[in-house]
mmCIF file of N, CA, C and O in Angstrom:
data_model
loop_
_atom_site.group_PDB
_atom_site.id
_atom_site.type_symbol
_atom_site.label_atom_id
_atom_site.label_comp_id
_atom_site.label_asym_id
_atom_site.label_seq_id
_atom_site.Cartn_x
_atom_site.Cartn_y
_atom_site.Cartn_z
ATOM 1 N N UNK A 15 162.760 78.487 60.984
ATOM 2 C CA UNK A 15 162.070 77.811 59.900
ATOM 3 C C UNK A 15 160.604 78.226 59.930
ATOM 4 O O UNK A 15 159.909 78.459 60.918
ATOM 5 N N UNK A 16 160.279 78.269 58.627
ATOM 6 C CA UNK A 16 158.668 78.523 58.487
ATOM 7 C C UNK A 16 157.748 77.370 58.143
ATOM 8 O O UNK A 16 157.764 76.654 57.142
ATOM 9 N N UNK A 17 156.820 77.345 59.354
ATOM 10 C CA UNK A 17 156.207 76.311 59.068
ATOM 11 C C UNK A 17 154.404 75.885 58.542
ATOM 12 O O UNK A 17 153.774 75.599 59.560
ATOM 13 N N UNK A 18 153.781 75.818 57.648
ATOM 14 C CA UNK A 18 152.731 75.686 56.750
ATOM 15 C C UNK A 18 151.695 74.686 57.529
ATOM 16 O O UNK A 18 152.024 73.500 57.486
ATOM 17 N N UNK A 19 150.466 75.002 58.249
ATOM 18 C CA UNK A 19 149.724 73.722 58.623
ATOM 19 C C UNK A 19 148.293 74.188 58.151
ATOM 20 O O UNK A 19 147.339 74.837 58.581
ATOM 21 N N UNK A 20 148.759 73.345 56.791
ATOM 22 C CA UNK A 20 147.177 73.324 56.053
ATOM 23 C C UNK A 20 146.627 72.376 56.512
ATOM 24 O O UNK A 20 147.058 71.246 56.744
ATOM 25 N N UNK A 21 145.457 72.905 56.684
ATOM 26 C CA UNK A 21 143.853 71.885 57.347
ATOM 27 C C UNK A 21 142.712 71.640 56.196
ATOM 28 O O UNK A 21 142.357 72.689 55.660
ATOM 29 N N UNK A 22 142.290 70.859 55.880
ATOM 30 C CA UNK A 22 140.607 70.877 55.658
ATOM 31 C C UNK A 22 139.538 69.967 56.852
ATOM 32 O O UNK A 22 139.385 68.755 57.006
ATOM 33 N N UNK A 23 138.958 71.086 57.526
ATOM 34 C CA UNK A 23 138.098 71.290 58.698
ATOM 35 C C UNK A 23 136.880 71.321 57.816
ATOM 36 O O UNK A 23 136.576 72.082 56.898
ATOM 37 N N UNK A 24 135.930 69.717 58.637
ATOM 38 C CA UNK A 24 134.768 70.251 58.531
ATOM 39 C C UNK A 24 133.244 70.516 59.309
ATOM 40 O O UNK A 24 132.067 70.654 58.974
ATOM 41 N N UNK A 25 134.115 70.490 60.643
ATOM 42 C CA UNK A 25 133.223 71.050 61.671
ATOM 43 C C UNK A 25 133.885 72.031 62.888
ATOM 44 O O UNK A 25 133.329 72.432 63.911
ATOM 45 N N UNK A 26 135.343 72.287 62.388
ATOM 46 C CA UNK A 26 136.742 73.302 63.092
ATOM 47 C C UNK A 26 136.946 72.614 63.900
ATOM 48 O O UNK A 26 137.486 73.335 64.738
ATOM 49 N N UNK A 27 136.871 71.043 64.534
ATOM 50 C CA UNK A 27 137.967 70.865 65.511
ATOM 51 C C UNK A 27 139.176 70.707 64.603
ATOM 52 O O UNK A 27 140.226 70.986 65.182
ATOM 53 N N UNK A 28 139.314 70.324 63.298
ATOM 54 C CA UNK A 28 140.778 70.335 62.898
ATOM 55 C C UNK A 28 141.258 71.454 62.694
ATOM 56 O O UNK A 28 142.478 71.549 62.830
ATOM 57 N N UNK A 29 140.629 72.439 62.376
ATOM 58 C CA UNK A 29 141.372 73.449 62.372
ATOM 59 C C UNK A 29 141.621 74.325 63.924
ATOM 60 O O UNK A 29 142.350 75.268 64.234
ATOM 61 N N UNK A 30 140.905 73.724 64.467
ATOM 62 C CA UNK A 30 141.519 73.908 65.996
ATOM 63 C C UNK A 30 143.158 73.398 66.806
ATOM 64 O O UNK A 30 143.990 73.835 67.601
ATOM 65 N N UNK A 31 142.816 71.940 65.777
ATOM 66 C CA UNK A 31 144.441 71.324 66.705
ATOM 67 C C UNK A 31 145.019 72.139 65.700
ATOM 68 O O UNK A 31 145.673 72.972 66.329
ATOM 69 N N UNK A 32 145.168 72.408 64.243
ATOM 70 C CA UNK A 32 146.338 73.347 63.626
ATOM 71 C C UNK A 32 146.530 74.238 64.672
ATOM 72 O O UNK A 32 147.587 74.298 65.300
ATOM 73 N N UNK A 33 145.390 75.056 64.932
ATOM 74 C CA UNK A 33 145.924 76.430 65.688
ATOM 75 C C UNK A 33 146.474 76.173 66.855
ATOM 76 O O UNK A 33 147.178 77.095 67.268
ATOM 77 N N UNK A 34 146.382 74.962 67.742
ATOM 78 C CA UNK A 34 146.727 74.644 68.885
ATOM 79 C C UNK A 34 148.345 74.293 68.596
ATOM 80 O O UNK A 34 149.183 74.749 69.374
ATOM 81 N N UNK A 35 148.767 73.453 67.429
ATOM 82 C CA UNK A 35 149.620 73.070 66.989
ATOM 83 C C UNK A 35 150.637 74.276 66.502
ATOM 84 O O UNK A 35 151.838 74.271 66.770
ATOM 85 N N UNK A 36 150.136 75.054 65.931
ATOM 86 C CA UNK A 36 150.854 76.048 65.716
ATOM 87 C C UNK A 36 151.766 77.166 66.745
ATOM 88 O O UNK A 36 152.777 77.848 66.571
ATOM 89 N N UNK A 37 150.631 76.898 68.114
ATOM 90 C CA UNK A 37 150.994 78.004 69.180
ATOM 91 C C UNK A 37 152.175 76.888 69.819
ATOM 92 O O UNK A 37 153.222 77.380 70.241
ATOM 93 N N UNK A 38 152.042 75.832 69.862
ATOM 94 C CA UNK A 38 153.093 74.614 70.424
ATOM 95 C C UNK A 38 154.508 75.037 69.559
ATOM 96 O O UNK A 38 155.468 75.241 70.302
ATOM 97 N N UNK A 39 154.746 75.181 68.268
ATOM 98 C CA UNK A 39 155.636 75.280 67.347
ATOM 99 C C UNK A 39 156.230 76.515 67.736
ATOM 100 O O UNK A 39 157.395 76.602 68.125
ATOM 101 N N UNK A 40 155.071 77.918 67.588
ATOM 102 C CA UNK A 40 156.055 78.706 67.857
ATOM 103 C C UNK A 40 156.690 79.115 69.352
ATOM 104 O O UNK A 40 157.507 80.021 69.518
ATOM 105 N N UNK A 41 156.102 78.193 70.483
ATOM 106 C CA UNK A 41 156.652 78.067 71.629
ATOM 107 C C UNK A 41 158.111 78.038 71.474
ATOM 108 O O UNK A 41 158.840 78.762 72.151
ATOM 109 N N UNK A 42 158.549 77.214 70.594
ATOM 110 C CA UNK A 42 159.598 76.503 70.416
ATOM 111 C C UNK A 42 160.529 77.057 69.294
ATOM 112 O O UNK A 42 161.450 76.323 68.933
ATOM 113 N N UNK A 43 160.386 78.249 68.721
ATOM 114 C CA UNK A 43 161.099 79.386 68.257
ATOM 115 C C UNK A 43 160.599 79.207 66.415
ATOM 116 O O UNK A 43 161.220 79.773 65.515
ATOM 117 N N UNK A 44 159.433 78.351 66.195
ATOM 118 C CA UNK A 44 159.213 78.427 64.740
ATOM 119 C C UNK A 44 157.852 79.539 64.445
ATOM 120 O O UNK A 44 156.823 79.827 65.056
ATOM 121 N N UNK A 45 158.407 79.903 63.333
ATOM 122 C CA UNK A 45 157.391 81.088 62.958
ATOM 123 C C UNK A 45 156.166 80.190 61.828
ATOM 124 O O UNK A 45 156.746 79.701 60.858
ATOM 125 N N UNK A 46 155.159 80.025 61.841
ATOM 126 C CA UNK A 46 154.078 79.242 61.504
ATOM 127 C C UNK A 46 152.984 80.180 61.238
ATOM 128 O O UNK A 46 152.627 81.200 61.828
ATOM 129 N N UNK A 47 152.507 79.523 60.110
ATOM 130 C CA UNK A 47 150.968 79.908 59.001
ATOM 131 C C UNK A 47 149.898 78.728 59.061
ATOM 132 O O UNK A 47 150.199 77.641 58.568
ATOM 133 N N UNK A 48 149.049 78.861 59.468
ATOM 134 C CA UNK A 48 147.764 77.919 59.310
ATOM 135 C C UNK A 48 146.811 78.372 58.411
ATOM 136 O O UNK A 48 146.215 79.449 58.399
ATOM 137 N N UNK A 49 146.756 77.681 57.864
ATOM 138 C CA UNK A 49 145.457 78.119 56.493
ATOM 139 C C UNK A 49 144.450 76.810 55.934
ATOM 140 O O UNK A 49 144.808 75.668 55.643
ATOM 141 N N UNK A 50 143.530 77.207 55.909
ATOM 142 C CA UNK A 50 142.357 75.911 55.073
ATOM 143 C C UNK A 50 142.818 75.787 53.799
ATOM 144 O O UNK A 50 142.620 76.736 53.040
ATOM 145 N N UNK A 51 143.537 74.573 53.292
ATOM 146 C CA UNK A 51 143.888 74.061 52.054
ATOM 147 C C UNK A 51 143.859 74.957 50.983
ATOM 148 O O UNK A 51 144.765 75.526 50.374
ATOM 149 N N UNK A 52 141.910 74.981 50.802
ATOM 150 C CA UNK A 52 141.425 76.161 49.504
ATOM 151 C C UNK A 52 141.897 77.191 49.348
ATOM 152 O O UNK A 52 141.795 77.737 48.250
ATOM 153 N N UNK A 53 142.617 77.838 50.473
ATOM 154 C CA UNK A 53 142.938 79.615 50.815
ATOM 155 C C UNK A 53 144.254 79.443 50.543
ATOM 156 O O UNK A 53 144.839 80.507 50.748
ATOM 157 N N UNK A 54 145.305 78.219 50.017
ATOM 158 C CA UNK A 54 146.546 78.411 49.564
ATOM 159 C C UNK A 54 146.543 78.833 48.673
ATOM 160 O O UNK A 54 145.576 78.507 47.985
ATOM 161 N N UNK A 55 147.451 79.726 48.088
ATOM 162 C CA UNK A 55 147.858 80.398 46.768
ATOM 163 C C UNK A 55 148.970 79.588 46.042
ATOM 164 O O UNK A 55 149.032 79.183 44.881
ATOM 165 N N UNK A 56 150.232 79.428 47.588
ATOM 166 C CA UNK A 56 151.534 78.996 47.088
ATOM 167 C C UNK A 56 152.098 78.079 48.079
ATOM 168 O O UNK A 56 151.905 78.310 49.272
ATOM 169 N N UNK A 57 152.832 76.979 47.674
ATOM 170 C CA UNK A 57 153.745 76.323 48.701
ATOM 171 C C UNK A 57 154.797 76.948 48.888
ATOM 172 O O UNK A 57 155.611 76.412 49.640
ATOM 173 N N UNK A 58 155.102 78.102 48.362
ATOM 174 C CA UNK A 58 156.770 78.382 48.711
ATOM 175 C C UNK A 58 156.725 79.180 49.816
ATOM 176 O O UNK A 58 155.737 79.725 50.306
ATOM 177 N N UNK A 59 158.252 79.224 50.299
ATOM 178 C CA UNK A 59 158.901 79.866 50.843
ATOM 179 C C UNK A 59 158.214 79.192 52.802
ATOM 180 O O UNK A 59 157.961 79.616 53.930
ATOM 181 N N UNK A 60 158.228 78.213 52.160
ATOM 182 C CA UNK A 60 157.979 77.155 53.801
ATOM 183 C C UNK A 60 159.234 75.930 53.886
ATOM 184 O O UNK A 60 159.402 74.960 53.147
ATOM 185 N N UNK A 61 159.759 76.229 54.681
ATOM 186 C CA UNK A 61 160.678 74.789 55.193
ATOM 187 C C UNK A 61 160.155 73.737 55.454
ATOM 188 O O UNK A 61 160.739 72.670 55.270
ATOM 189 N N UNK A 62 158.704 73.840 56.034
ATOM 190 C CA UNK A 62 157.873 72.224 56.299
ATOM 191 C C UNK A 62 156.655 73.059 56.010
ATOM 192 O O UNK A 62 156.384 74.260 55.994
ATOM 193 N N UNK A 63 155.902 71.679 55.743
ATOM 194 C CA UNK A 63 154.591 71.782 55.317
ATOM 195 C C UNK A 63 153.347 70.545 56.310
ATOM 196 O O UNK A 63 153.057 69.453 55.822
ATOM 197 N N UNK A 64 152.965 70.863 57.240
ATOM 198 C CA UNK A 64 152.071 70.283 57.983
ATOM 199 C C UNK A 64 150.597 69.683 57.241
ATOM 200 O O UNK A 64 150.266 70.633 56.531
ATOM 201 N N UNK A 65 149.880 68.930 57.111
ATOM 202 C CA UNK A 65 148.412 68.827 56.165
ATOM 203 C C UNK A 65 147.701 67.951 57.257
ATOM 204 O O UNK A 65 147.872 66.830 57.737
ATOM 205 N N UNK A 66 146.989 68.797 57.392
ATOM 206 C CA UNK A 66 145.588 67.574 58.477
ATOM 207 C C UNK A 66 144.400 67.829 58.124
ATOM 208 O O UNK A 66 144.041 68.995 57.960
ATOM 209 N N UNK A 67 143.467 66.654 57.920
ATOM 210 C CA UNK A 67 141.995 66.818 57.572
ATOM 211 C C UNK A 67 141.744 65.611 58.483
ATOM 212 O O UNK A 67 142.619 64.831 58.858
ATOM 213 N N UNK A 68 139.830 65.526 58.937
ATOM 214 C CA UNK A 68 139.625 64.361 59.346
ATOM 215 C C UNK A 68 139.651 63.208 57.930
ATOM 216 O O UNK A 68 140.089 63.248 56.781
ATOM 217 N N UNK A 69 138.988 62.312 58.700
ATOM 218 C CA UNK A 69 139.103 60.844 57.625
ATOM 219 C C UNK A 69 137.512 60.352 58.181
ATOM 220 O O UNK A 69 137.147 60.044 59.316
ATOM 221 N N UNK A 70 136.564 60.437 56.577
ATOM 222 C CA UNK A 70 135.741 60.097 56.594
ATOM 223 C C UNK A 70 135.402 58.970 55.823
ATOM 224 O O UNK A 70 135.613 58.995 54.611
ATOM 225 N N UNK A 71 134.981 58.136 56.281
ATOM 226 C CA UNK A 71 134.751 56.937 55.496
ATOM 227 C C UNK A 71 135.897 56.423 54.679
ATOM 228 O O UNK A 71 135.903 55.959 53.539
ATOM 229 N N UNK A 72 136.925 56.629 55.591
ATOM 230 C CA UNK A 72 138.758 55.614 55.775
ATOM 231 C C UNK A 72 139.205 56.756 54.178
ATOM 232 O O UNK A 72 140.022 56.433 53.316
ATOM 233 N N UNK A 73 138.412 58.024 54.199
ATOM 234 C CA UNK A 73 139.452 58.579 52.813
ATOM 235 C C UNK A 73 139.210 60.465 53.781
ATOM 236 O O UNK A 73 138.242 60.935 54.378
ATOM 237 N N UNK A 74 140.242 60.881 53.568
ATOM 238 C CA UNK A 74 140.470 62.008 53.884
ATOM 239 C C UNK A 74 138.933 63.323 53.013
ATOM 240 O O UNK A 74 138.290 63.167 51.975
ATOM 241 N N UNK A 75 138.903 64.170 53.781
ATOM 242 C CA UNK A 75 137.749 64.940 53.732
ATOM 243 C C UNK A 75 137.900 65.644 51.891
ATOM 244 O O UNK A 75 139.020 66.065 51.601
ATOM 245 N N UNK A 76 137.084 65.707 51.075
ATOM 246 C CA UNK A 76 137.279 66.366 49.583
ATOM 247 C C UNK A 76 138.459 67.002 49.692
ATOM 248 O O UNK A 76 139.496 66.434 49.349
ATOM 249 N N UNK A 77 138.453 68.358 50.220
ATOM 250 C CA UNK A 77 139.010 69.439 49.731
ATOM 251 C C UNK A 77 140.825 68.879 50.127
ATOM 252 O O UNK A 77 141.771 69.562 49.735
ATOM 253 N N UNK A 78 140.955 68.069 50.629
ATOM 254 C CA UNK A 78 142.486 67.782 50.463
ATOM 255 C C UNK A 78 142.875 66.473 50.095
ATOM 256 O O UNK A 78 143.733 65.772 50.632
ATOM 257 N N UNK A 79 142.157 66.218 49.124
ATOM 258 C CA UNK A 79 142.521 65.274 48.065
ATOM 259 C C UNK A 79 143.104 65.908 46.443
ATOM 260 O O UNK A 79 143.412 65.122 45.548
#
């Protein structure tokens, strides 16, 4: 399965646990894409779709709203 862990990072520790998260996944035989939200083109051709941003002021960061 292919797996999608879009981030919006806005100081790269989140896009750090993606990448950390990602190397955990494909430990475990999944082939995985990490990308910053903005830099998606397309949702397809992913079996799961991962999304992490921090939470600022109890609402998730702009760019992944």
């Amino acid at each position: 399965m292919h797996i999608l862990l879009a981030h919006a990072s806005v100081h790269g520790s989140t896009a750090e646990m993606a990448d950390f998260m990602a190397g955990v996944l494909r430990e475990h035989g999944y082939e995985t894409t990490t990308t910053h939200v903005e830099a998606l083109t397309t949702w397809d051709n992913y079996g799961a779709i991962l999304p992490g941003a921090p939470v600022h002021g109890g609402v998730w960061v702009r760019p992944m709203l």
